[in-house]
Amino acid sequence: RACPARIHPTRALHPMMVHAAPSPSRFAGHAPRVSIDSIRAAAAAGDADAQYRLALSYAAVDGDEDAARQALEWFHKAAEGGNADAQCHLMMAYAAGDGVPVDMAQAMRWCQAAAEQDHPHAQQMLVRMGVSVGSGAERGSRRM
């Protein structure tokens, strides 16, 4: 999996933060066309993948501060629910100050959370920072 683009994908990110489009296989279990109402309902029910998809839909609205705020809220909910892509997204946002104040402690928190789920981009970031990285199974972590 690659980390998704942030709310403003054209903004320059922190030099350590490299991003790419999310993998379509991430939502392989979902129908290609799902109504936004279905996604909202699943997100409201606590489905972390639906929360992430809803965050992406809000993030796609350029220049709308309310949409940007809603996107950030849903990225947080998805990340707290264990979605590694959302965790990686928040890592980049906190490192770059994109929509949130720069907070390297929060960036590291989300980076480690995603890396524990074997998210390759988060693991790569930890390696670049000189932090030892093993798979979630090697650390005895359970996958969310």
Short mmCIF file of C-alpha atoms in Angstrom, two decimals:
data_model
loop_
_atom_site.label_atom_id
_atom_site.label_comp_id
_atom_site.label_asym_id
_atom_site.label_seq_id
_atom_site.Cartn_x
_atom_site.Cartn_y
_atom_site.Cartn_z
CA ARG A 1 0.00 0.00 0.00
CA ALA A 2 1.10 3.51 -0.65
CA CYS A 3 0.06 6.47 1.44
CA PRO A 4 -2.71 8.56 -0.03
CA ALA A 5 -2.35 12.13 -1.16
CA ARG A 6 -3.30 14.71 1.47
CA ILE A 7 -6.10 17.27 1.32
CA HIS A 8 -4.08 19.43 -1.06
CA PRO A 9 -2.06 16.90 -3.07
CA THR A 10 -0.23 19.62 -4.98
CA ARG A 11 1.28 21.19 -1.86
CA ALA A 12 4.88 20.38 -1.19
CA LEU A 13 5.25 17.98 1.71
CA HIS A 14 8.01 17.60 4.21
CA PRO A 15 11.13 16.41 2.31
CA MET A 16 10.96 13.04 4.09
CA MET A 17 7.35 12.50 3.09
CA VAL A 18 6.83 10.86 -0.28
CA HIS A 19 3.31 9.95 -1.26
CA ALA A 20 1.46 8.14 -4.01
CA ALA A 21 -2.09 7.23 -4.87
CA PRO A 22 -3.79 4.61 -2.70
CA SER A 23 -3.87 1.12 -4.08
CA PRO A 24 -7.23 0.17 -5.66
CA SER A 25 -6.84 -3.28 -4.10
CA ARG A 26 -7.35 -1.65 -0.68
CA PHE A 27 -11.08 -1.68 -1.35
CA ALA A 28 -11.21 -4.92 -3.32
CA GLY A 29 -14.06 -6.20 -1.13
CA HIS A 30 -16.22 -3.21 -2.00
CA ALA A 31 -18.35 -2.76 -5.09
CA PRO A 32 -16.75 -0.44 -7.65
CA ARG A 33 -19.58 2.08 -7.30
CA VAL A 34 -20.88 2.54 -3.78
CA SER A 35 -23.18 5.41 -2.98
CA ILE A 36 -21.86 8.11 -0.72
CA ASP A 37 -24.89 7.50 1.51
CA SER A 38 -23.80 3.87 1.96
CA ILE A 39 -20.28 4.98 2.78
CA ARG A 40 -21.58 7.57 5.26
CA ALA A 41 -23.78 4.99 6.97
CA ALA A 42 -20.93 2.50 7.29
CA ALA A 43 -18.58 5.25 8.50
CA ALA A 44 -21.09 6.40 11.11
CA ALA A 45 -21.40 2.77 12.25
CA GLY A 46 -17.66 2.68 12.90
CA ASP A 47 -16.30 0.94 9.79
CA ALA A 48 -12.71 2.25 9.60
CA ASP A 49 -12.38 1.52 5.88
CA ALA A 50 -15.61 3.44 5.18
CA GLN A 51 -14.36 6.27 7.40
CA TYR A 52 -11.19 6.39 5.33
CA ARG A 53 -13.15 6.41 2.06
CA LEU A 54 -15.37 9.20 3.37
CA ALA A 55 -12.29 11.18 4.42
CA LEU A 56 -10.88 10.77 0.91
CA SER A 57 -14.12 12.04 -0.61
CA TYR A 58 -14.04 15.16 1.57
CA ALA A 59 -10.33 15.61 0.86
CA ALA A 60 -11.05 15.63 -2.88
CA VAL A 61 -12.99 18.89 -2.50
CA ASP A 62 -10.39 21.58 -3.15
CA GLY A 63 -10.64 25.00 -1.54
CA ASP A 64 -13.48 24.20 0.86
CA GLU A 65 -12.39 24.69 4.49
CA ASP A 66 -15.42 22.82 5.86
CA ALA A 67 -14.66 19.82 3.64
CA ALA A 68 -11.01 19.94 4.72
CA ARG A 69 -12.06 19.97 8.38
CA GLN A 70 -14.47 17.06 7.82
CA ALA A 71 -11.77 15.13 5.96
CA LEU A 72 -9.37 15.53 8.85
CA GLU A 73 -12.01 14.39 11.35
CA TRP A 74 -12.75 11.26 9.32
CA PHE A 75 -9.04 10.52 8.82
CA HIS A 76 -8.65 10.66 12.62
CA LYS A 77 -11.64 8.35 13.17
CA ALA A 78 -10.35 5.88 10.59
CA ALA A 79 -6.83 5.99 12.06
CA GLU A 80 -8.15 5.43 15.58
CA GLY A 81 -10.19 2.54 14.17
CA GLY A 82 -7.01 0.91 12.89
CA ASN A 83 -6.94 1.89 9.22
CA ALA A 84 -3.23 1.89 8.32
CA ASP A 85 -3.70 4.13 5.27
CA ALA A 86 -5.40 6.77 7.44
CA GLN A 87 -2.61 6.42 10.01
CA CYS A 88 -0.03 6.98 7.29
CA HIS A 89 -2.03 9.94 6.03
CA LEU A 90 -1.99 11.54 9.47
CA MET A 91 1.73 10.85 9.75
CA MET A 92 2.29 12.94 6.64
CA ALA A 93 -0.17 15.66 7.70
CA TYR A 94 1.46 16.15 11.11
CA ALA A 95 4.98 16.05 9.67
CA ALA A 96 4.13 18.65 7.01
CA GLY A 97 1.67 20.76 8.97
CA ASP A 98 -0.97 20.12 6.33
CA GLY A 99 -4.30 21.01 7.95
CA VAL A 100 -2.83 20.60 11.44
CA PRO A 101 0.06 22.24 13.29
CA VAL A 102 3.41 20.53 12.72
CA ASP A 103 3.72 17.93 15.47
CA MET A 104 6.52 15.43 15.01
CA ALA A 105 5.44 13.44 18.09
CA GLN A 106 2.02 12.88 16.47
CA ALA A 107 3.67 12.12 13.13
CA MET A 108 5.81 9.47 14.82
CA ARG A 109 2.79 8.06 16.69
CA TRP A 110 0.87 7.53 13.47
CA CYS A 111 3.94 6.30 11.60
CA GLN A 112 4.58 3.63 14.21
CA ALA A 113 0.91 2.62 14.28
CA ALA A 114 0.88 2.12 10.51
CA ALA A 115 4.25 0.35 10.53
CA GLU A 116 2.98 -2.09 13.16
CA GLN A 117 0.38 -3.10 10.59
CA ASP A 118 3.12 -3.68 8.03
CA HIS A 119 2.31 -0.55 6.03
CA PRO A 120 5.35 -0.38 3.70
CA HIS A 121 5.50 3.42 3.43
CA ALA A 122 5.41 3.85 7.20
CA GLN A 123 8.06 1.17 7.62
CA GLN A 124 10.21 2.91 5.01
CA MET A 125 9.87 6.20 6.90
CA LEU A 126 10.98 4.56 10.15
CA VAL A 127 14.01 3.06 8.40
CA ARG A 128 14.90 6.51 7.03
CA MET A 129 14.72 7.87 10.56
CA GLY A 130 16.95 5.09 11.85
CA VAL A 131 14.22 3.34 13.83
CA SER A 132 14.32 -0.47 13.90
CA VAL A 133 11.45 -1.97 11.95
CA GLY A 134 10.11 -5.51 12.00
CA SER A 135 6.81 -6.92 10.88
CA GLY A 136 3.80 -6.73 13.17
CA ALA A 137 3.96 -10.50 13.58
CA GLU A 138 7.62 -10.30 14.64
CA ARG A 139 6.75 -7.78 17.33
CA GLY A 140 3.81 -9.82 18.55
CA SER A 141 1.40 -7.06 17.55
CA ARG A 142 -2.02 -7.99 16.43
CA ARG A 143 -3.24 -6.63 13.15
CA MET A 144 -6.25 -4.38 13.32
#
